[in-house]
PDB file of C-alpha atoms in Angstrom:
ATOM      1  CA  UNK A   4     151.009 105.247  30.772  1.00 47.00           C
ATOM      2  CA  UNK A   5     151.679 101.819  32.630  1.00 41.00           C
ATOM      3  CA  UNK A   6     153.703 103.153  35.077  1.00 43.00           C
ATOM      4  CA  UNK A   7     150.597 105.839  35.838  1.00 42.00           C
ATOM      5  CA  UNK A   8     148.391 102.574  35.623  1.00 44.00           C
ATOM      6  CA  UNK A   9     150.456 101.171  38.466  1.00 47.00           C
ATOM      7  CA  UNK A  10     150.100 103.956  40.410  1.00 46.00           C
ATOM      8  CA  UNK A  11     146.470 104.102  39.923  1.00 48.00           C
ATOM      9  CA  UNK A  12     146.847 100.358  41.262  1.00 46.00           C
ATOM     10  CA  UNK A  13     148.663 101.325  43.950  1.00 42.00           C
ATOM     11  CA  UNK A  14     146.405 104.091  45.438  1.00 41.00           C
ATOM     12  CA  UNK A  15     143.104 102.215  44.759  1.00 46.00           C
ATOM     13  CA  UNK A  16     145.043  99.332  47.069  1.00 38.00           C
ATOM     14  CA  UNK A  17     146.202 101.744  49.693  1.00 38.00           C
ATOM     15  CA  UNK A  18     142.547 102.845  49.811  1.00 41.00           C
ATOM     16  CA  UNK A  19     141.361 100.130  49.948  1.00 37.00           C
ATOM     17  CA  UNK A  20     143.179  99.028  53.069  1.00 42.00           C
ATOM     18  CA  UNK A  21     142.276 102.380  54.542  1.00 37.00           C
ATOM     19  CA  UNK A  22     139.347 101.701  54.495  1.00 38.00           C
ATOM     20  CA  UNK A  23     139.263  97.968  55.588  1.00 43.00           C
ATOM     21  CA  UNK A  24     141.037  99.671  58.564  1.00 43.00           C
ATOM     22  CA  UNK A  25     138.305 102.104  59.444  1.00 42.00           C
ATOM     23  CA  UNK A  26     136.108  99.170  59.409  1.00 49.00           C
ATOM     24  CA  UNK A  27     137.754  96.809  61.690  1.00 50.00           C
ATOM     25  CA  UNK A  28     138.079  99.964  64.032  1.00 49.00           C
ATOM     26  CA  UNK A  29     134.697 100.786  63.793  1.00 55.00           C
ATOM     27  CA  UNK A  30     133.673  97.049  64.698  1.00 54.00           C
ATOM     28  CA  UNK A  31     136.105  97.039  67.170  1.00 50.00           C
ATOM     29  CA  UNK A  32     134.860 100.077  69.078  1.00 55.00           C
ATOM     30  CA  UNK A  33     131.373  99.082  68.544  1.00 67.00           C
ATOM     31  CA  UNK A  34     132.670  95.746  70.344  1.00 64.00           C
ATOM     32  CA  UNK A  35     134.491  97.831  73.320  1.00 57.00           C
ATOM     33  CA  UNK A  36     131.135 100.157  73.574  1.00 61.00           C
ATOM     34  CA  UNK A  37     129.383  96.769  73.648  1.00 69.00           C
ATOM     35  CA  UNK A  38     130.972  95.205  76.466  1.00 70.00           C
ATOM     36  CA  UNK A  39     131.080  98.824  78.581  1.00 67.00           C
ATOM     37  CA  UNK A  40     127.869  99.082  78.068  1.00 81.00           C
ATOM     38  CA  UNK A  41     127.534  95.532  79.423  1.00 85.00           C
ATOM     39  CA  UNK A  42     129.472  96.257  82.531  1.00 87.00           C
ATOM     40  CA  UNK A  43     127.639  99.158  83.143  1.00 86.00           C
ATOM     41  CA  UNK A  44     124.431  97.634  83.199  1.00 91.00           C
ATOM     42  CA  UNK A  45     125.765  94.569  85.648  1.00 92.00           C
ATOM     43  CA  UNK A  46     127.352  97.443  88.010  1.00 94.00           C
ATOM     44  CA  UNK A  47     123.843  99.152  87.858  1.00 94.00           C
ATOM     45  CA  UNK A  48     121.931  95.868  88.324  1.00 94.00           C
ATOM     46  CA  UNK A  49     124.391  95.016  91.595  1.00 96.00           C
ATOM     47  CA  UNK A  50     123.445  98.440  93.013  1.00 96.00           C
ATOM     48  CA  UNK A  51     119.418  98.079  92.662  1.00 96.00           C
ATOM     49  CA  UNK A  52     119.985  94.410  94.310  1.00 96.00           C
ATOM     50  CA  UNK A  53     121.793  96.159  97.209  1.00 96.00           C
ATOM     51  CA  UNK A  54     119.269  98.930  97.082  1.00 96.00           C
ATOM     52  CA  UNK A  55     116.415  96.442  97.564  1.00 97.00           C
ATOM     53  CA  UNK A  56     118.175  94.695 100.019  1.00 97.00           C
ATOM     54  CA  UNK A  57     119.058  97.872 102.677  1.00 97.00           C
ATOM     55  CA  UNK A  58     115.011  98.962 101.751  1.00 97.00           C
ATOM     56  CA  UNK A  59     114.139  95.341 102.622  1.00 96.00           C
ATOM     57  CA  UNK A  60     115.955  96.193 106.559  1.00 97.00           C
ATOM     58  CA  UNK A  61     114.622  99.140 106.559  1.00 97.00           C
ATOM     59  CA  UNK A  62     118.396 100.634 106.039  1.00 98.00           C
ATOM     60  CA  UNK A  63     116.976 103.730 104.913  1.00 98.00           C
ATOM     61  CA  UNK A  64     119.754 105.969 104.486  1.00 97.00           C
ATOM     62  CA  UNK A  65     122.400 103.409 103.445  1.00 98.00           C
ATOM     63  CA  UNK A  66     119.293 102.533 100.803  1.00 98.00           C
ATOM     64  CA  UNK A  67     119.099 106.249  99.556  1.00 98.00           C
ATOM     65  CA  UNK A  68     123.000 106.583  99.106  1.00 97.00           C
ATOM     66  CA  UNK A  69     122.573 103.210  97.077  1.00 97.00           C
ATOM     67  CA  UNK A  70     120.492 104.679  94.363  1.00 97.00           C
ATOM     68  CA  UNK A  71     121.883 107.803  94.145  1.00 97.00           C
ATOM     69  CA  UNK A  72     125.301 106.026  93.083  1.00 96.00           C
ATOM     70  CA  UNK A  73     122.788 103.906  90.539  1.00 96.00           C
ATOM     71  CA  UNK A  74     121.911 107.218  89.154  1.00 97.00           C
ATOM     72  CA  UNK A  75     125.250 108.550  88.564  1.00 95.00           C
ATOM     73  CA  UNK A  76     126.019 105.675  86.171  1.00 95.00           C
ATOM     74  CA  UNK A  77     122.807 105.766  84.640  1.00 94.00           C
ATOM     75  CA  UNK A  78     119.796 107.939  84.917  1.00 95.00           C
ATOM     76  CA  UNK A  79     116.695 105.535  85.551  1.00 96.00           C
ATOM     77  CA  UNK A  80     113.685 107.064  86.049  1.00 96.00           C
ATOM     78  CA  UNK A  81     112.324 104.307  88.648  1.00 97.00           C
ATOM     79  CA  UNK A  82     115.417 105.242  90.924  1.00 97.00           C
ATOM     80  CA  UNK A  83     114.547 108.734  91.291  1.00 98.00           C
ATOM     81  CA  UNK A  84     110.831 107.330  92.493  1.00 98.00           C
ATOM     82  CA  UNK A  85     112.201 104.901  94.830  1.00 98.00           C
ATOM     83  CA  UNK A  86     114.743 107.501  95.940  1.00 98.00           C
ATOM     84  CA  UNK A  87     111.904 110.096  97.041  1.00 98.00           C
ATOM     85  CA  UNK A  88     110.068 107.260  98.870  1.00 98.00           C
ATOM     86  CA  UNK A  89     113.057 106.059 100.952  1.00 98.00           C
ATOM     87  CA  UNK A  90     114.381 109.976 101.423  1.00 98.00           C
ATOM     88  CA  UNK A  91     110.679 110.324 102.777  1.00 98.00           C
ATOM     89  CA  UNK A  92     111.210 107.715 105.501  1.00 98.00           C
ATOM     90  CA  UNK A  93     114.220 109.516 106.549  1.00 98.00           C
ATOM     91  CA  UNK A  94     112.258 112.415 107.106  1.00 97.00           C
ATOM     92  CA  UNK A  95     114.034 114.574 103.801  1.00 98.00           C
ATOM     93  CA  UNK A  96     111.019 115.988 102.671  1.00 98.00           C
ATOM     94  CA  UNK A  97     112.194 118.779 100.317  1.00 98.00           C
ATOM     95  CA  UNK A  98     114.629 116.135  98.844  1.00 98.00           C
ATOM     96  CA  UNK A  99     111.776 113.566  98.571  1.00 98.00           C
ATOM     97  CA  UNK A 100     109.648 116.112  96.668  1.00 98.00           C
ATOM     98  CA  UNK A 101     112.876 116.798  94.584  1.00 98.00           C
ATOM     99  CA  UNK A 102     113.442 113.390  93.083  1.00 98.00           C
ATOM    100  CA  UNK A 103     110.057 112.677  92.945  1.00 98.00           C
ATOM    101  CA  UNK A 104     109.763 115.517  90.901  1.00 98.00           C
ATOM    102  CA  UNK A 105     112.728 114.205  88.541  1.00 98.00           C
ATOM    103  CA  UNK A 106     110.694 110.824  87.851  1.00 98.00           C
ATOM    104  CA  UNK A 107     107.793 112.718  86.532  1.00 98.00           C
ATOM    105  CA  UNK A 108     109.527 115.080  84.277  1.00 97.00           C
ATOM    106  CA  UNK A 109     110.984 111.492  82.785  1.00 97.00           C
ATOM    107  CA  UNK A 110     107.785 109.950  83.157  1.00 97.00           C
ATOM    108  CA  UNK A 111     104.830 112.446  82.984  1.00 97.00           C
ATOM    109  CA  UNK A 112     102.437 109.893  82.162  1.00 97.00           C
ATOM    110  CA  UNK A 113     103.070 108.782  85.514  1.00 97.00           C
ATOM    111  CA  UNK A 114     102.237 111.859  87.429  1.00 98.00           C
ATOM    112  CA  UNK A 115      98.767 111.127  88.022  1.00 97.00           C
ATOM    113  CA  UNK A 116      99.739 107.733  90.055  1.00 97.00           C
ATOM    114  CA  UNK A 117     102.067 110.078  92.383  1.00 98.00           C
ATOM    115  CA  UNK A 118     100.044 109.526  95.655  1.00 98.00           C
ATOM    116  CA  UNK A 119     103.083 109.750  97.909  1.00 98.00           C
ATOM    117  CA  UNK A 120     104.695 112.678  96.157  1.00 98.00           C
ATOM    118  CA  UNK A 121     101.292 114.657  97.245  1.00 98.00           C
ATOM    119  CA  UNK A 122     102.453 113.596 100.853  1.00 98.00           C
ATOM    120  CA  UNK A 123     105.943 114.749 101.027  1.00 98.00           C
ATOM    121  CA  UNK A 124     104.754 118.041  99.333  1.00 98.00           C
ATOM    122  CA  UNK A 125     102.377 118.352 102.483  1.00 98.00           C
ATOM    123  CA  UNK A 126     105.580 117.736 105.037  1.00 98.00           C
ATOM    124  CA  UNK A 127     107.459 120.233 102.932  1.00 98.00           C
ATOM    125  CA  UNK A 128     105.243 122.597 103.151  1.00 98.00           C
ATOM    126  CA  UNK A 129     104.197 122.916  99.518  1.00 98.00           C
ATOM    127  CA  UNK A 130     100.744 122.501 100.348  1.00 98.00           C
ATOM    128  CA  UNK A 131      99.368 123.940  97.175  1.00 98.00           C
ATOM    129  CA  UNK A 132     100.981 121.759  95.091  1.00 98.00           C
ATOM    130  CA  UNK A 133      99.977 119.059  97.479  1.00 98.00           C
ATOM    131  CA  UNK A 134      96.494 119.543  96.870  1.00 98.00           C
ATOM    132  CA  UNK A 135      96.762 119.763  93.066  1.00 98.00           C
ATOM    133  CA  UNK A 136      98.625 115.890  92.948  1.00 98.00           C
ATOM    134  CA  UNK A 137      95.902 114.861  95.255  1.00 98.00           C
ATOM    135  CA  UNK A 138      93.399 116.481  92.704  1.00 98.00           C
ATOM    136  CA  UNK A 139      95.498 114.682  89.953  1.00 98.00           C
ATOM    137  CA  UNK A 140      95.013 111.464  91.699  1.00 98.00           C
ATOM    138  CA  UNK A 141      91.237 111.566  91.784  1.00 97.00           C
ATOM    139  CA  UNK A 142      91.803 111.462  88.079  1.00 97.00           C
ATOM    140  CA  UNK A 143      93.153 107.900  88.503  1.00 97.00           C
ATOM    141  CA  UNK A 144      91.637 106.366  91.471  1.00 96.00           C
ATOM    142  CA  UNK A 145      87.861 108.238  92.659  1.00 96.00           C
ATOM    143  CA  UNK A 146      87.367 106.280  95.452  1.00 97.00           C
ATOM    144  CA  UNK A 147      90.003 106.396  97.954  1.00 98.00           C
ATOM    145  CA  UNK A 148      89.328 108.202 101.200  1.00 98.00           C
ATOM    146  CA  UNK A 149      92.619 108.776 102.121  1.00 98.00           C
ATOM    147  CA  UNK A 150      93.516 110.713  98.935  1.00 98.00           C
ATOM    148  CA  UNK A 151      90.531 112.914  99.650  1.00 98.00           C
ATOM    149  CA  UNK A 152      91.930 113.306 103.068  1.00 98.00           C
ATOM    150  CA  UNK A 153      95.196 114.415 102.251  1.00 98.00           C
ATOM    151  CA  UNK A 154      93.883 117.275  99.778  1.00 98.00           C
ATOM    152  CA  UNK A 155      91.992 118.255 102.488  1.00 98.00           C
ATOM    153  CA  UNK A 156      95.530 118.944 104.725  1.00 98.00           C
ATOM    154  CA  UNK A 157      96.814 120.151 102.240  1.00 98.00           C
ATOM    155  CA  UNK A 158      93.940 123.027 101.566  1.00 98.00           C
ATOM    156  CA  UNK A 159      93.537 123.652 105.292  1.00 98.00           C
ATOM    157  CA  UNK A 160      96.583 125.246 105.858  1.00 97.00           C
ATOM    158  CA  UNK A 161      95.571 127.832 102.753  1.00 93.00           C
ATOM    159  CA  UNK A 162      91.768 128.320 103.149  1.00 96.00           C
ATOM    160  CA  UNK A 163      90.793 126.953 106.862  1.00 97.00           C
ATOM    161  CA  UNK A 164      88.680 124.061 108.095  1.00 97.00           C
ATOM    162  CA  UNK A 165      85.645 125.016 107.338  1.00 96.00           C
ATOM    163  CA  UNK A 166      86.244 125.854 103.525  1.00 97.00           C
ATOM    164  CA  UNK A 167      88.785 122.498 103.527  1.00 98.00           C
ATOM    165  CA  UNK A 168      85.920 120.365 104.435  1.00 97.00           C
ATOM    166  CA  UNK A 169      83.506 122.323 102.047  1.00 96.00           C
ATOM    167  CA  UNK A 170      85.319 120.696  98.951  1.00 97.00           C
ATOM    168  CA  UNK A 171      86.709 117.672  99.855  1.00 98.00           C
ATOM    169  CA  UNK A 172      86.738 115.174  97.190  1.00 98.00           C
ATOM    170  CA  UNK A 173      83.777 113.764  96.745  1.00 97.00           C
ATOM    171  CA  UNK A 174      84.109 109.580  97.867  1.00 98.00           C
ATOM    172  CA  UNK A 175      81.255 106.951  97.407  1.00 96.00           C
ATOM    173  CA  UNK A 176      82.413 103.710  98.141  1.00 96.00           C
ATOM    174  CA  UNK A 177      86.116 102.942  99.737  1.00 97.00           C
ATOM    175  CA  UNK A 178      85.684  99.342 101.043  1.00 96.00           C
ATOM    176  CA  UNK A 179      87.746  99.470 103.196  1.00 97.00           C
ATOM    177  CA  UNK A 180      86.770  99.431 106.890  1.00 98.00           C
ATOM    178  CA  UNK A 181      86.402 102.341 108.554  1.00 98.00           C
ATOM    179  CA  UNK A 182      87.366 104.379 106.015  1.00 98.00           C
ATOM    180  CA  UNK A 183      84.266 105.778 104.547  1.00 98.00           C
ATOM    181  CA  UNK A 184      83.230 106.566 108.760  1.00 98.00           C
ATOM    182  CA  UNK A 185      86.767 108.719 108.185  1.00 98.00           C
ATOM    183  CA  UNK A 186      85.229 110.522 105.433  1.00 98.00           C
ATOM    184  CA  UNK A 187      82.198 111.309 107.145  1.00 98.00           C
ATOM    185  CA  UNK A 188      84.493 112.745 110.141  1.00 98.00           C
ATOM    186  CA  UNK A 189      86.286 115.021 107.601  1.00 98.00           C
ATOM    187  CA  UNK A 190      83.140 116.202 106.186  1.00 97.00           C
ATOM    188  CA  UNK A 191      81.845 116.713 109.429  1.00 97.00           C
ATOM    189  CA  UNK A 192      79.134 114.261 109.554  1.00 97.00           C
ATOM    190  CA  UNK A 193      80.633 111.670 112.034  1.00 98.00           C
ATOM    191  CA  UNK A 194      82.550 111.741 115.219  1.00 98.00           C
ATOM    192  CA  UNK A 195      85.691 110.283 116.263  1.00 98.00           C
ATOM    193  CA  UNK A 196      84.142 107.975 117.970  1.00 98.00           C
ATOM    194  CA  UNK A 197      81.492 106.570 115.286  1.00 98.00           C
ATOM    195  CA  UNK A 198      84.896 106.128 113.527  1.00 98.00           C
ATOM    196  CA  UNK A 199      86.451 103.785 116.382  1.00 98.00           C
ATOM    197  CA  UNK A 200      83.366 101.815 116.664  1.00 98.00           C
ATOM    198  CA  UNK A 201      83.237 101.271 112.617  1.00 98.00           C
ATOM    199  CA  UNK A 202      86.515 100.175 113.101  1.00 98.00           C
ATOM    200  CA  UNK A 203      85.171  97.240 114.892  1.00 97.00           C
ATOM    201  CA  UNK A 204      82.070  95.917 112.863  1.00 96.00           C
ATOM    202  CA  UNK A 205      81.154  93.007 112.395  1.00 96.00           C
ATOM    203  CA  UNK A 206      83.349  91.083 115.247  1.00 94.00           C
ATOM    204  CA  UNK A 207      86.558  91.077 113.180  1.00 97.00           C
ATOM    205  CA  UNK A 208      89.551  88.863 114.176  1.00 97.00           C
ATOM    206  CA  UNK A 209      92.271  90.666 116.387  1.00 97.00           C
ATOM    207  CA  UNK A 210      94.812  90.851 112.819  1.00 97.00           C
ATOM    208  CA  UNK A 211      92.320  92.814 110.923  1.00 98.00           C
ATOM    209  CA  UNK A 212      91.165  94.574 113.719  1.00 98.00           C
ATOM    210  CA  UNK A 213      94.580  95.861 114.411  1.00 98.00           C
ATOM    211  CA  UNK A 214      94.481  96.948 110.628  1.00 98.00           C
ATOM    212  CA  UNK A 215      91.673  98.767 110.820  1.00 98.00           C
ATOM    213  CA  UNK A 216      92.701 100.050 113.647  1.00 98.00           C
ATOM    214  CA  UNK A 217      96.213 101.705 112.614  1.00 98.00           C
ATOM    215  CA  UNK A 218      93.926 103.624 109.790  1.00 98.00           C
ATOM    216  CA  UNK A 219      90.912 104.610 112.555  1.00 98.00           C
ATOM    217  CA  UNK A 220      94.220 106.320 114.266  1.00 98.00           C
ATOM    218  CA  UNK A 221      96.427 107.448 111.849  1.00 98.00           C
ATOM    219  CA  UNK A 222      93.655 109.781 110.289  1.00 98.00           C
ATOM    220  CA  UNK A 223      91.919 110.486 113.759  1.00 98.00           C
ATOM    221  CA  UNK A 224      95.637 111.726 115.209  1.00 98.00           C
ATOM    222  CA  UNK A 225      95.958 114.069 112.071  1.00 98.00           C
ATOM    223  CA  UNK A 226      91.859 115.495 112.268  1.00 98.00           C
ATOM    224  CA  UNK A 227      92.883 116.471 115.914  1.00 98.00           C
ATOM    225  CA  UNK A 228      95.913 118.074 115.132  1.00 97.00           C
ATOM    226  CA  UNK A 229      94.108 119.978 112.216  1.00 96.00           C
ATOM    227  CA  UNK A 230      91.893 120.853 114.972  1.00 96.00           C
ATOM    228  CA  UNK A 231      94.373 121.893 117.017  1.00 95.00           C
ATOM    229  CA  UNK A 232      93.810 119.621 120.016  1.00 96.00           C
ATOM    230  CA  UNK A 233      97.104 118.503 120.595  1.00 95.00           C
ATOM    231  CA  UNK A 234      97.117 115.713 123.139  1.00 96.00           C
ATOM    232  CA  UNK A 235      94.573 113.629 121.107  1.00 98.00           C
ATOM    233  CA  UNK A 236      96.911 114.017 118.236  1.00 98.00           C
ATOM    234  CA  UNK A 237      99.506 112.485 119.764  1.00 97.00           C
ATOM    235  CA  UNK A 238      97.875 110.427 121.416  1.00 98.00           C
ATOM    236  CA  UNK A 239      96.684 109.086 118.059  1.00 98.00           C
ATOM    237  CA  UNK A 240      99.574 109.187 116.084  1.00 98.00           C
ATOM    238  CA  UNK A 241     101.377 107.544 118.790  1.00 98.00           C
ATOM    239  CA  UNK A 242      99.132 104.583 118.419  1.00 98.00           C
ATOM    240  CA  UNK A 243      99.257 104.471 114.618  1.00 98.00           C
ATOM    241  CA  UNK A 244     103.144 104.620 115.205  1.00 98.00           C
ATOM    242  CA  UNK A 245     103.319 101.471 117.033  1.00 98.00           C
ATOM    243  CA  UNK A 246     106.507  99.608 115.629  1.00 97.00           C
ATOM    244  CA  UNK A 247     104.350  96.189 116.647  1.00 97.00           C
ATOM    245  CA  UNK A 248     102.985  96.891 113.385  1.00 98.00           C
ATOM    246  CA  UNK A 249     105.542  97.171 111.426  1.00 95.00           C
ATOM    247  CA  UNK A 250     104.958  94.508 108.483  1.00 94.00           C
ATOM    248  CA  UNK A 251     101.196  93.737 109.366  1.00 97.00           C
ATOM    249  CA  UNK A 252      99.611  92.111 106.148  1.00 96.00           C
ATOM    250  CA  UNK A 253      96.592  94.516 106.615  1.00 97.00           C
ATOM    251  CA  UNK A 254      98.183  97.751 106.587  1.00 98.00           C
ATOM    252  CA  UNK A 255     100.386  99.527 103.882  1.00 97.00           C
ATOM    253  CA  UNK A 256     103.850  99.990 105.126  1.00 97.00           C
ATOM    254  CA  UNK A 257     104.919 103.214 103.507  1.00 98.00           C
ATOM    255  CA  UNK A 258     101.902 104.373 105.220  1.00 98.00           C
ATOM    256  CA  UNK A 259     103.008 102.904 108.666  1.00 98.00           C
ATOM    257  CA  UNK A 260     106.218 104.867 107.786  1.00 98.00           C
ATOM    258  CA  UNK A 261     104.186 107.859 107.592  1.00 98.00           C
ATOM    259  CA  UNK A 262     102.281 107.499 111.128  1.00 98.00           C
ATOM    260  CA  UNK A 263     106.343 106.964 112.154  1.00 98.00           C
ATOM    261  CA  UNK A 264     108.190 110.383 110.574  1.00 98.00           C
ATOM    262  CA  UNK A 265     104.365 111.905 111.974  1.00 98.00           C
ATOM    263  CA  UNK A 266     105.348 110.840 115.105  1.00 98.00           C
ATOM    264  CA  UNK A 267     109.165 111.212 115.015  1.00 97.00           C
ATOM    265  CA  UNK A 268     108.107 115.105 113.708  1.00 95.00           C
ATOM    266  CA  UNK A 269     105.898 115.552 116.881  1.00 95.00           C
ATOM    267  CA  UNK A 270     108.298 114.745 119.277  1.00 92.00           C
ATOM    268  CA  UNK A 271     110.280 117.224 118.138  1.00 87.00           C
ATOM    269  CA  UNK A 272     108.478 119.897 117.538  1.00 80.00           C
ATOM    270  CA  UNK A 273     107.332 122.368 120.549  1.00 74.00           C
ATOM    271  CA  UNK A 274     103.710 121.574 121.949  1.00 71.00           C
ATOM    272  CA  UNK A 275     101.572 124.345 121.237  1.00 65.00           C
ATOM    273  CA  UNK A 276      99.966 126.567 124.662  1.00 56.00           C
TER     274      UNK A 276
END
């Protein structure tokens, strides 16, 4: 009996340790997952630092390679949002709509917000899906010409002018000089010309004229080529395009970006007889 006592001893001790041992491994590894985690979170942090640095000088492509290593190591849905933006300004418009895409099916509650994902869509061609972010939109901010303007593209293309302009979405007050005059033009109501001449109410400065400006000829270049006059397309989206304005405080510079691919895409492309 005492020498099965002893053994009972003895295995209750070996168990003991066993388990004392599975312990200290499982702290260790929880220590090594710990610090990898660590390092992986430093590695990613380098990469958005670089990222924001090649977006900063406009080092577009080097920029897009940058996040797409990010998102190897770790899938951040911000990176596939400022992926599509930068892949955008290289003029990858399915691939823009792609990742932009990939940050709303991790964060659908940001869909509605997705004004430039509604733009690629209209390079790429997806103009009916275009029009429905654009619709979406409305849902977050009603009083924003341009997003009225660019469901309006995007329709045209499926339903004509004349329909297009029909059901634009409806926009009351846009502060924002000339752009309620740019409505009016879409709906038909104003010409080109009352548009330029809004643009320069009220005596402004030569800085915000030059802002209001860049808008008065971003959207009059794409109502002409809508229209299919040609030469006062480019002409217009050639002014828009002006790299003097690269970084003006008055105008948005993903949107300067877009009067630049516009531009970059029209040179390219054959003129039409």
């Amino acid at each position: 009996m005492k020498k099965i006592e002893q053994t009972r001893h003895l295995i209750s001790f070996l168990m003991l340790m066993v388990v004392c041992m599975i312990g200290g491994t499982s702290h260790a590894q929880n220590e090594d997952a710990k610090k990898m985690d660590e390092q992986l979170q430093m590695k990613v942090q380098e990469l958005y630092q670089q990222f924001e640095s090649q977006n900063r000088d406009r080092e577009f492509q080097k920029a897009a390679e940058t996040l797409s290593k990010a998102l190897q190591l770790k899938d951040v849905p911000t990176f596939h949002y400022l992926r599509g933006r930068v892949q955008f300004c290289l003029g990858q418009f399915e691939a823009s709509v792609k990742s932009f895409d990939a940050y709303v099916k991790a964060a659908p509650n940001a869909e509605s917000r997705q004004w430039e994902r509604g733009i690629s869509m209209y390079y790429a061609r997806q103009y009916k899906r275009g029009a429905q972010q654009f619709e979406l939109y409305q849902t977050f901010h009603d009083q924003d010409v341009e997003n009225s303007v660019w469901r309006f593209l995007c329709m045209v293309p499926e339903t004509g002018v004349k329909k297009a302009r029909a059901v634009m979405l409806p926009i009351e007050n846009d502060r924002r000089i000339p752009m309620m005059k740019v409505f009016e033009m879409y709906r038909g109501t104003a010409t080109p010309q009352d548009v330029l001449n809004a643009a320069r109410r009220g005596d402004p400065d030569a800085s915000t004229l030059k802002g209001r400006l860049f808008y008065a000829h971003l959207y009059l270049g794409l109502y002409y080529e809508v229209l299919e006059k040609d030469a006062l397309a480019r002409k217009y989206i050639k002014l828009a395009a002006d790299k003097s304005l690269t970084g003006h405080p008055g105008i948005n510079t993903y949107m300067w970006d877009v009067a630049r691919v516009h531009w970059e895409r029209l040179q390219v492309m054959p003129k039409r007889k």
